[in-house]
Short mmCIF file of C-alpha atoms in Angstrom, two decimals:
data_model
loop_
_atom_site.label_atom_id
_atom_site.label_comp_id
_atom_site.label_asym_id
_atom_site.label_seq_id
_atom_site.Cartn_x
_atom_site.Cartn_y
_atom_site.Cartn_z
CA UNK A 87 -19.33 -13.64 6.17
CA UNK A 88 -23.40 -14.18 6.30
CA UNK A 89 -25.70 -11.87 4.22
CA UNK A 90 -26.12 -10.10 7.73
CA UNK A 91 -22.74 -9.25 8.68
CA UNK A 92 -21.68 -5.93 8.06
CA UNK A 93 -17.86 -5.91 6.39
CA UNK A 94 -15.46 -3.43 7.86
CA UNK A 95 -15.32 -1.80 4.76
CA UNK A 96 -19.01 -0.46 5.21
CA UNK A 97 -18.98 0.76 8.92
CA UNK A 98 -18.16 4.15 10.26
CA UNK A 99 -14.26 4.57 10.68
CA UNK A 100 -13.43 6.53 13.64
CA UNK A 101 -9.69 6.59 14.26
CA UNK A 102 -7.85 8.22 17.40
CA UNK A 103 -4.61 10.18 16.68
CA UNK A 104 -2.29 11.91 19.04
CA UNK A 105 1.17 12.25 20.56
CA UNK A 106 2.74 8.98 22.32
CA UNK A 107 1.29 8.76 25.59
CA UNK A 108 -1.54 11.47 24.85
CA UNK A 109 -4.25 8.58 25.88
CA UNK A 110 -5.66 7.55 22.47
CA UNK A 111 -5.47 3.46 23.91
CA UNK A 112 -6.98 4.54 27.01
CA UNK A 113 -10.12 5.94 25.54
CA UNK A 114 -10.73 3.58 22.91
CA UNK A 115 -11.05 1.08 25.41
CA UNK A 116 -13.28 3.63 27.20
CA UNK A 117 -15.21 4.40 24.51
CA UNK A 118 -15.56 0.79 23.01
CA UNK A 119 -16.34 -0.77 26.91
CA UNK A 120 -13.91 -3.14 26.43
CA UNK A 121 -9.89 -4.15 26.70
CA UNK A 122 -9.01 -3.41 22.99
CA UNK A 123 -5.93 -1.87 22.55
CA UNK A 124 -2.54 -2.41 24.86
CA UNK A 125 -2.30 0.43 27.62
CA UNK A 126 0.78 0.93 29.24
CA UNK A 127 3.33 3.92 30.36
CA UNK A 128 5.69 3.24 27.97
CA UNK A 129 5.82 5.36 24.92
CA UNK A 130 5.52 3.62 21.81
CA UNK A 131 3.21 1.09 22.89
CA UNK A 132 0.73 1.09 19.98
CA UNK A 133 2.93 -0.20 16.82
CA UNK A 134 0.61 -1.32 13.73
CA UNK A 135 -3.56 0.32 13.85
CA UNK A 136 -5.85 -1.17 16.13
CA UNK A 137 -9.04 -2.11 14.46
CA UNK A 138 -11.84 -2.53 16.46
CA UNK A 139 -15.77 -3.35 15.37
CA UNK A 140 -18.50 -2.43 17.31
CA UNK A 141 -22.32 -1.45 17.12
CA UNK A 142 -22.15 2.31 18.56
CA UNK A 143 -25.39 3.53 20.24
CA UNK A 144 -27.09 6.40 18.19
CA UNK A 145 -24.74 5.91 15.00
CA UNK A 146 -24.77 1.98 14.16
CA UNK A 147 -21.71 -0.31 13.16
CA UNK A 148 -18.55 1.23 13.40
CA UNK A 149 -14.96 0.46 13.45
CA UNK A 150 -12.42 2.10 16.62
CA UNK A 151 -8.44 2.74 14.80
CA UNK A 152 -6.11 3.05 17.49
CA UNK A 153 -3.04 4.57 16.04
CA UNK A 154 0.70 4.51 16.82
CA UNK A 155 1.66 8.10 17.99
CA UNK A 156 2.89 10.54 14.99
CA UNK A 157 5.70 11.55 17.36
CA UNK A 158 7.31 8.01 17.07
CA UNK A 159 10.87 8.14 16.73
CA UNK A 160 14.01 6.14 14.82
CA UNK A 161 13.38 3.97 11.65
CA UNK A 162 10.79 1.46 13.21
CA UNK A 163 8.97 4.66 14.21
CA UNK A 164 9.38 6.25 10.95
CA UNK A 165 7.33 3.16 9.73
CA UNK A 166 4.71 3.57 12.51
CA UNK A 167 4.05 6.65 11.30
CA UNK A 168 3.57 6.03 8.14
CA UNK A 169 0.91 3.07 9.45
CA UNK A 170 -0.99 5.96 11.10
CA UNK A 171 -1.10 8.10 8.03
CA UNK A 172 -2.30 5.30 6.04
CA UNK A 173 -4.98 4.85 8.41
CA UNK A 174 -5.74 8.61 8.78
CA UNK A 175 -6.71 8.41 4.84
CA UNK A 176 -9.38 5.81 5.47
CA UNK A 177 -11.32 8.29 8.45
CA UNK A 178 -14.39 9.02 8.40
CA UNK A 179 -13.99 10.89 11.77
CA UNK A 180 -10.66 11.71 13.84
CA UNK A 181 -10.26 12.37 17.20
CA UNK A 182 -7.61 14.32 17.89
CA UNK A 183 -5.94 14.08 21.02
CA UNK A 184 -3.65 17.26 22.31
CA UNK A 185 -1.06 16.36 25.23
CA UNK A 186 1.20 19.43 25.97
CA UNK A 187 1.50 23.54 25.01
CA UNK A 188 3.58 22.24 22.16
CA UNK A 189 1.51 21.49 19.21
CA UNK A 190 2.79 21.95 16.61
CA UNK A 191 2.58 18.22 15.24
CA UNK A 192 -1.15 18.13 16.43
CA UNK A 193 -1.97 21.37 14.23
CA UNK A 194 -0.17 19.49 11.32
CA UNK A 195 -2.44 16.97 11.30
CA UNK A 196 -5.50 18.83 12.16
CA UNK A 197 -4.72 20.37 9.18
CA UNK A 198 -4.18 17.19 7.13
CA UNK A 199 -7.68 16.15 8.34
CA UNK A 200 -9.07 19.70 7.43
CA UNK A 201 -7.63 19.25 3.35
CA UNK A 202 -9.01 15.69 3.76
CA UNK A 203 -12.52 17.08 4.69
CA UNK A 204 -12.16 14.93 7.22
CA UNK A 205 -14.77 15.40 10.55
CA UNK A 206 -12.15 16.26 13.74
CA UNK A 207 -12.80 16.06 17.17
CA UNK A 208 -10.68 17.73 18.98
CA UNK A 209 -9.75 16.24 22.59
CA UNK A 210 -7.72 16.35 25.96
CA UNK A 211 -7.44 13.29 27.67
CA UNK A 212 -6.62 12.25 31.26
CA UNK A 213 -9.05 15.02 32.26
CA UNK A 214 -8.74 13.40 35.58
CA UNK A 215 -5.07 13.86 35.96
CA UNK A 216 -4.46 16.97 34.58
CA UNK A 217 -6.55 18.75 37.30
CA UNK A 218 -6.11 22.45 37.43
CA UNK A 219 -3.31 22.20 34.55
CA UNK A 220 -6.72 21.10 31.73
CA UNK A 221 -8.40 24.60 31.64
CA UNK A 222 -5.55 26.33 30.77
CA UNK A 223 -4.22 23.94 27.82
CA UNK A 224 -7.78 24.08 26.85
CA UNK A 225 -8.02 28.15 26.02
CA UNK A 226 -4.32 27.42 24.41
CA UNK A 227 -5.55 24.52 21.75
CA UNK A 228 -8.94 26.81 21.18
CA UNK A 229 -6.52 29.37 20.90
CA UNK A 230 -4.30 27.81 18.46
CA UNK A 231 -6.71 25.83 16.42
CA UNK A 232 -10.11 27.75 16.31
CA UNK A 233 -12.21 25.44 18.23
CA UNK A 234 -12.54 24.58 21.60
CA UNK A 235 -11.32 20.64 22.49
CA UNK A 236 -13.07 18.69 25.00
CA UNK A 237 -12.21 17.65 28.66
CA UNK A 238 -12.00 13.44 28.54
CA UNK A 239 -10.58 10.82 31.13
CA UNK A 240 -10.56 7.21 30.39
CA UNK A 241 -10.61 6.79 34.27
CA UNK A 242 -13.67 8.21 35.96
CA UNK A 243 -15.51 8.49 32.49
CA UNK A 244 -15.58 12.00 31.92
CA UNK A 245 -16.51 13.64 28.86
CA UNK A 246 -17.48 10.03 27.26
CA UNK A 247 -20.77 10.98 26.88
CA UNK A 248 -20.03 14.24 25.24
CA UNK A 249 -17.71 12.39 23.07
CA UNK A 250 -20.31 10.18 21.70
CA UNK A 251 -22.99 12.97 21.32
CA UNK A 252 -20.21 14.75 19.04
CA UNK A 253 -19.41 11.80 16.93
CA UNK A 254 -23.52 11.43 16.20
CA UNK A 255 -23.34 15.40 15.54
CA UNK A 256 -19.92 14.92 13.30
CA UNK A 257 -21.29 12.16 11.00
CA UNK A 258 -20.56 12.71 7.94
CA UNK A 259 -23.62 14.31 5.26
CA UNK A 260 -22.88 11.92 2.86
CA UNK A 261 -21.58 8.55 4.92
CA UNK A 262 -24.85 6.70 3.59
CA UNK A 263 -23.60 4.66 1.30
CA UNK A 264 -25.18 4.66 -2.02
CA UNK A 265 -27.45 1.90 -3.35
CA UNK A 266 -25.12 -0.64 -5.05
CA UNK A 267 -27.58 -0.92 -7.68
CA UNK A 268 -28.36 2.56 -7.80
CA UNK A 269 -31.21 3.20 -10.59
CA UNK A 270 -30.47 0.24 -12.53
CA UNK A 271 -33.62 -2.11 -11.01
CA UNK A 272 -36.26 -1.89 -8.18
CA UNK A 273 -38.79 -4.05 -6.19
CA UNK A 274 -40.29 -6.49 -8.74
CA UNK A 275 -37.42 -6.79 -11.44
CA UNK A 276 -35.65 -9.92 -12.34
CA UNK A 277 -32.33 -9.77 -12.17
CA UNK A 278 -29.70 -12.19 -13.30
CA UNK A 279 -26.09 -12.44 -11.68
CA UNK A 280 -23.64 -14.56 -13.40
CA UNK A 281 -21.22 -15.68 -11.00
CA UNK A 282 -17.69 -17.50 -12.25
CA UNK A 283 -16.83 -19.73 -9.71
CA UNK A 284 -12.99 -19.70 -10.53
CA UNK A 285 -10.02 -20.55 -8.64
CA UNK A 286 -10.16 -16.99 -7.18
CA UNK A 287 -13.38 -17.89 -5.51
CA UNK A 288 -12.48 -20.05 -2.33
CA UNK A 289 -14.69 -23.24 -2.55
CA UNK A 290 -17.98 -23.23 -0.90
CA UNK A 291 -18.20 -19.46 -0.68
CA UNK A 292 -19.12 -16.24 -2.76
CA UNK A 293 -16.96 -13.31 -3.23
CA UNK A 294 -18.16 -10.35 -1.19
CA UNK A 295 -19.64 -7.86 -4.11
CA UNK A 296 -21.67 -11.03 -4.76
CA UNK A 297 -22.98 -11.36 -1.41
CA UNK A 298 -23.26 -7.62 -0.86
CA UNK A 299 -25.30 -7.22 -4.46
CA UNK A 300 -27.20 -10.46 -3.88
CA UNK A 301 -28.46 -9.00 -0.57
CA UNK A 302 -29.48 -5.53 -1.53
CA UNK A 303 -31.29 -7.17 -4.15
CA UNK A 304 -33.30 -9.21 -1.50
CA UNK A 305 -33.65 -5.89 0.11
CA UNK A 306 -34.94 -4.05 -2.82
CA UNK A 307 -37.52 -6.69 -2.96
CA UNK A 308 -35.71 -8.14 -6.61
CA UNK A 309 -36.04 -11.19 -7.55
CA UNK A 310 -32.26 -12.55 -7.89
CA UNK A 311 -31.46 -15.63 -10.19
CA UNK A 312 -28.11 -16.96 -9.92
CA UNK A 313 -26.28 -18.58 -12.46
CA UNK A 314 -22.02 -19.39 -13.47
CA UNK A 315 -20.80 -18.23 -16.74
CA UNK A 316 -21.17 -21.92 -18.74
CA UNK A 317 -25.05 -21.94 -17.55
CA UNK A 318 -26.00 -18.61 -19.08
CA UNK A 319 -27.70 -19.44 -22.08
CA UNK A 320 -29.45 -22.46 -21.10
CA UNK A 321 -30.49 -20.25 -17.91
CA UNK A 322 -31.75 -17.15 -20.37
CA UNK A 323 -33.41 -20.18 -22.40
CA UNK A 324 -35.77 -21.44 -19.71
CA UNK A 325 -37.25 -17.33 -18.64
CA UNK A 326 -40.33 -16.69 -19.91
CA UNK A 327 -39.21 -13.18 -20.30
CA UNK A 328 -35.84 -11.64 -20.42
CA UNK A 329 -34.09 -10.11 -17.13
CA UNK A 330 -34.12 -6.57 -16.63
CA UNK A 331 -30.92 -6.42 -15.70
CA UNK A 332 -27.58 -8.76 -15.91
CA UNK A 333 -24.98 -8.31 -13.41
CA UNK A 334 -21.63 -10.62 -14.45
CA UNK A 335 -18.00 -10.69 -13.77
CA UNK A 336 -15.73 -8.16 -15.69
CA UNK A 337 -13.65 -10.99 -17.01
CA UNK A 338 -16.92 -12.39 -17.90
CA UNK A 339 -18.21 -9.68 -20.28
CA UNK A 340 -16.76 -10.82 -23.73
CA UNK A 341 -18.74 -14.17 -22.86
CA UNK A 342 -21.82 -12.60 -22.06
CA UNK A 343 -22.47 -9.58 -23.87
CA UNK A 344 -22.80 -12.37 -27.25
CA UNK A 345 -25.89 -13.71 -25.25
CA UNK A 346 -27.23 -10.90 -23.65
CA UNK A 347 -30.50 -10.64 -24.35
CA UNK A 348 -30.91 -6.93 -26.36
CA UNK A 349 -33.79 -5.56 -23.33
CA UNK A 350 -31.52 -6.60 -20.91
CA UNK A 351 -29.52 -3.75 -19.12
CA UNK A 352 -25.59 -4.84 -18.11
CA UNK A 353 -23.28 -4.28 -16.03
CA UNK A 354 -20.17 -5.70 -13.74
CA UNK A 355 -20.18 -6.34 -10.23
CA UNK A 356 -16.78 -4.19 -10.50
CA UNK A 357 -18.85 -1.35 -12.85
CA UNK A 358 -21.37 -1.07 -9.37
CA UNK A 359 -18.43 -0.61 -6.97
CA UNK A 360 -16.82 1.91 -9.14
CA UNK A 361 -20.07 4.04 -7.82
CA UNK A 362 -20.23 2.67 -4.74
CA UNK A 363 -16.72 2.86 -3.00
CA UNK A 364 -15.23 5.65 -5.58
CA UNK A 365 -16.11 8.83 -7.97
CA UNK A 366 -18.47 6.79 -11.14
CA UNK A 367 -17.47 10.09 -12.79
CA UNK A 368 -13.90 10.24 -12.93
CA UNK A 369 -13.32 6.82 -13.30
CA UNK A 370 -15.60 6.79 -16.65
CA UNK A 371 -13.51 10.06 -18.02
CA UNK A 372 -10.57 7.44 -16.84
CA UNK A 373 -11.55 4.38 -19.01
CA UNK A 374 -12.45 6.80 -21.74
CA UNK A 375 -8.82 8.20 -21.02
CA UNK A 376 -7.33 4.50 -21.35
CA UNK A 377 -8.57 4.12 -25.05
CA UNK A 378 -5.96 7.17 -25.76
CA UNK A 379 -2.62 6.04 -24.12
CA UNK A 380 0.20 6.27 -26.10
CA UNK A 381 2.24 2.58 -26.25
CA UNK A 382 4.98 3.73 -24.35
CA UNK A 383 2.92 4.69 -20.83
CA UNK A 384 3.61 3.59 -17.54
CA UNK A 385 -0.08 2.52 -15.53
CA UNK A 386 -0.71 1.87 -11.78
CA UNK A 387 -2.96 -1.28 -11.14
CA UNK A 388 -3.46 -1.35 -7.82
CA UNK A 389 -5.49 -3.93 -6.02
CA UNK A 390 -7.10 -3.81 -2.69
CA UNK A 391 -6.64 -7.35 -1.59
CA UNK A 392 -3.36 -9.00 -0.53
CA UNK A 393 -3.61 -12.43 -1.73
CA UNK A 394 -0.78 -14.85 -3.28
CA UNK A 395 -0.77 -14.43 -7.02
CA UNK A 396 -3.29 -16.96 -8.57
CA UNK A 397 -3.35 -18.50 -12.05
CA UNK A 398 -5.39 -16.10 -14.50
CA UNK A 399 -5.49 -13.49 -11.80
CA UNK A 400 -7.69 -10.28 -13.15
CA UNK A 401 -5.16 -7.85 -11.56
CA UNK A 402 -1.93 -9.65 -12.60
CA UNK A 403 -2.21 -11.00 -15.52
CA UNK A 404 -5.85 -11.06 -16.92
CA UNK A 405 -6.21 -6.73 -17.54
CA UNK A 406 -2.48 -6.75 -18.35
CA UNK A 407 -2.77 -9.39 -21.23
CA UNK A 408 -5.75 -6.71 -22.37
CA UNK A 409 -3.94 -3.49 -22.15
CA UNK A 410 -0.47 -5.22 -24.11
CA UNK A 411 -2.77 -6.71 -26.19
CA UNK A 412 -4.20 -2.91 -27.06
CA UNK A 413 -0.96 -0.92 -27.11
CA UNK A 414 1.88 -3.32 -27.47
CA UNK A 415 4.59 -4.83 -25.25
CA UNK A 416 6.06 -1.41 -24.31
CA UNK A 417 3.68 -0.46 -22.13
CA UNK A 418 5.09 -0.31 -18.38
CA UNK A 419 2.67 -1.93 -16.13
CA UNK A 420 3.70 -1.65 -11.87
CA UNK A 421 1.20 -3.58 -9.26
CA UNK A 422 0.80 -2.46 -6.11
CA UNK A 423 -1.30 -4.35 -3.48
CA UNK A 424 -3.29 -3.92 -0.26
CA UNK A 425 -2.28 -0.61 1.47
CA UNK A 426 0.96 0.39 -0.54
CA UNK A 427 0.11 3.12 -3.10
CA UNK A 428 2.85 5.88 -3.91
CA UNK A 429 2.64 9.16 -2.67
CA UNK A 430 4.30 10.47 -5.62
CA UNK A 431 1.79 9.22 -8.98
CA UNK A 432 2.84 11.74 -11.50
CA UNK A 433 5.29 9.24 -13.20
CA UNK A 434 1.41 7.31 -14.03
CA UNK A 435 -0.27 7.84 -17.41
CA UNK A 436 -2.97 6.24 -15.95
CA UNK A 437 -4.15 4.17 -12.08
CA UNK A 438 -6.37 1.25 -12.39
CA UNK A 439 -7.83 0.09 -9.53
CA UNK A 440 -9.90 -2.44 -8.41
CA UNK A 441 -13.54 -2.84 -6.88
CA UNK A 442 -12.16 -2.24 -3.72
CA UNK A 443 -14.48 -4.47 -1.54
CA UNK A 444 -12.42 -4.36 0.86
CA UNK A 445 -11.77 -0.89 1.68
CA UNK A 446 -13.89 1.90 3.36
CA UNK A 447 -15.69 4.34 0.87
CA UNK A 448 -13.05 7.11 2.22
CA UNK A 449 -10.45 5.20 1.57
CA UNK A 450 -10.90 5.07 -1.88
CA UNK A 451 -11.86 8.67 -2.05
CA UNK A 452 -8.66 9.70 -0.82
CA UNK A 453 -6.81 7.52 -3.85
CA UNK A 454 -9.23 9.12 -6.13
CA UNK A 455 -7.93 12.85 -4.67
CA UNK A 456 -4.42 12.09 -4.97
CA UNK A 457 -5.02 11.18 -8.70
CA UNK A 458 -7.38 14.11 -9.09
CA UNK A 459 -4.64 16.75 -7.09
CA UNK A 460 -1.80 14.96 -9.63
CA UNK A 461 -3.61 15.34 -12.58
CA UNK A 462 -3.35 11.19 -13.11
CA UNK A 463 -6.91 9.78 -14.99
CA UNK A 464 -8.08 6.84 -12.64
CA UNK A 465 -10.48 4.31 -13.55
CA UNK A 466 -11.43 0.78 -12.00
CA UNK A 467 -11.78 -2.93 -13.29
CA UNK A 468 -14.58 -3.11 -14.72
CA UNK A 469 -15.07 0.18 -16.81
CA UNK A 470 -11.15 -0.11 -17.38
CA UNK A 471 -11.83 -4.16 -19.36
CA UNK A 472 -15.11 -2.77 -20.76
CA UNK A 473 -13.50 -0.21 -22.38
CA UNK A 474 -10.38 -2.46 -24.14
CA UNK A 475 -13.52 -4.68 -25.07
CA UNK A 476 -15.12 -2.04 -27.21
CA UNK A 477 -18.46 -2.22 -24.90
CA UNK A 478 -17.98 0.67 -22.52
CA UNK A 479 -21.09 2.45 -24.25
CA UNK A 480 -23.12 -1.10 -23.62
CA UNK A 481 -22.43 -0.98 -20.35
CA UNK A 482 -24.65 0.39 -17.84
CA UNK A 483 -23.86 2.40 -14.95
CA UNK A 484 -25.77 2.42 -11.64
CA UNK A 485 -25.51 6.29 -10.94
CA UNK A 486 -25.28 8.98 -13.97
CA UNK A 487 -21.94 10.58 -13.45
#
């Protein structure tokens, strides 16, 4: 990835959702000008999302999910389903796509978007088709669902323009995504990142909070000094003044809080996307939480990325060896990875997640409500290892929560 790529996980997601059949493929490939997703008469085309990304006149980068149909049948379409409801939790905006008088599936999940907060478009497709037969399934779905849908057809084009006008009107207040750095430095500041280069960063390249900070930095008109964790102190030696603010590894802290210079403000790269991809708030009350488990709880660590297991992994063995190390060998820790996170978390005393880099700022949001709806306390890496390393009141935050 260069510094000006934009990742997946920052761009608009706008996912399609609808009936088998109900034209979702069609009019993604309308909408995006291009052969993206698989069309064809057959129901149960679509099988695993369709992730498209695109720049999107009038709105900017954003990334197309074409979705299996939530009417899929039999086990394999049991597991479709659940694909589509996984990505239905990382939309920022759904269109909905009705198909027939019988919508009672569609009004489900216009109502699943509705508890989500979730912008909905509401659509007919093959406009072009449907002829005289549209107007009147129109008044029924305004009927039915308190808004009137839109006339679309993949074909001749129709209604693509209107689509496109209500995805600019739809946008979310709040999709901005916060300043990684929040209050913590501006134009002029030094700042010093201290970046481990261990076996979980691939050889000749950075992991992405590091290129993400290191470029809003450049943005903010910082100046950014690099350094790993073994050249800290000679690199704090040769400044004529001390940084404003250090930005390190989690797994880093216990080695550089020692040397941190006492004007310098720190933080984790993990710490700054607790604020930017989650709730800052109730993942401190989370870490504060984590100091009060009894030794017999049972804690979630779930991790965004899929990788193979490394040696001294953060997730797997690293924040583990911390929390046994804090309340004993009976503690019951269960990893989860990627995507899979249970619907059912009351059987938690606690979820730790990670910075999740790699998901969507909704995405993470809609973890943080099933905790908050459960009553589980959720916290991330880096407040969750700053707070078994007695420094959770050292370290600072980029937002107040």
């Amino acid at each position: 990835m260069s510094l000006n790529d934009t990742t997946r996980g920052n761009r608009l997601h706008i996912g399609l959702f609808g009936r088998r059949n109900a034209g979702k493929s069609s009019l993604i490939n309308a909408l995006t000008g291009q052969a993206v997703a698989t069309v064809s008469s057959v129901p149960g085309t679509t099988t695993d999302p369709v992730y498209k990304a695109m720049e999107l006149h009038g709105i900017g980068p954003v990334v197309f999910i074409d979705t299996a149909g939530f009417d899929d049948e039999g086990m394999l379409g049991k597991l479709r389903v659940e694909k589509t409801e996984q990505a239905a939790r990382e939309t920022d905006i759904a269109l909905l796509l009705f198909s027939g008088l019988d919508m009672a599936e569609d009004l489900k999940w216009l109502a699943f978007f509705r508890r989500q907060k979730t912008p909905v478009i509401l659509l007919i497709s093959h406009a072009d088709e449907l002829a005289d037969e549209g107007r009147p399934l129109q008044a029924a779905v305004e009927q039915a669902a308190g808004e009137k849908p839109l006339l679309v057809s993949a074909g001749d084009k129709k209604g693509l323009e209107q689509v496109r006008q209500e995805l600019i009107r739809a946008l979310p207040e709040d999709f901005e995504q916060p300043s990684i750095t929040g209050n913590l430095c501006q134009a002029g500041d030094l700042v010093l990142l201290v970046m481990p280069q261990d076996i979980q960063a691939p050889k000749g390249r950075l992991i992405l909070p590091q290129v993400q900070t290191l470029r809003e930095l450049l943005d903010k008109g910082c100046q950014a000094l690099c350094c790993t964790t073994d050249q800290l102190a000679e690199t704090l030696d040769r400044l004529k003044e001390p940084p404003k603010l250090i930005i390190t590894d989690s797994q880093a802290f216990q080695k550089v809080y020692p040397l941190k210079p006492a004007a310098s403000l720190l933080t984790s790269f993990s710490v700054l996307f607790a604020a930017f991809k989650g709730d800052i708030g109730y993942f401190l009350k989370g870490a504060e939480a984590l100091l009060a488990i009894p030794a017999s709880a049972h804690i979630l660590i779930a991790e965004a990325c899929t990788h193979k297991p490394l040696q001294e992994d953060i997730g797997r063995v690293k924040l583990p060896r911390l929390l046994r190390r804090k309340s004993g060998d009976d503690l019951k820790i269960e990893i989860v990875s990627g995507k899979d996170f249970p619907a059912d978390l009351t059987g938690y005393d606690l979820v730790i997640h990670c910075g999740a880099c790699m998901f969507n700022r909704k995405y993470v949001l809609s973890r943080v409500q099933q905790c908050q709806e459960q009553h589980v306390p959720m916290t991330n890496y880096g407040l969750a290892i700053a707070a078994l390393l007695g420094i959770l009141d050292k370290v600072s935050l980029p937002y107040e929560p």
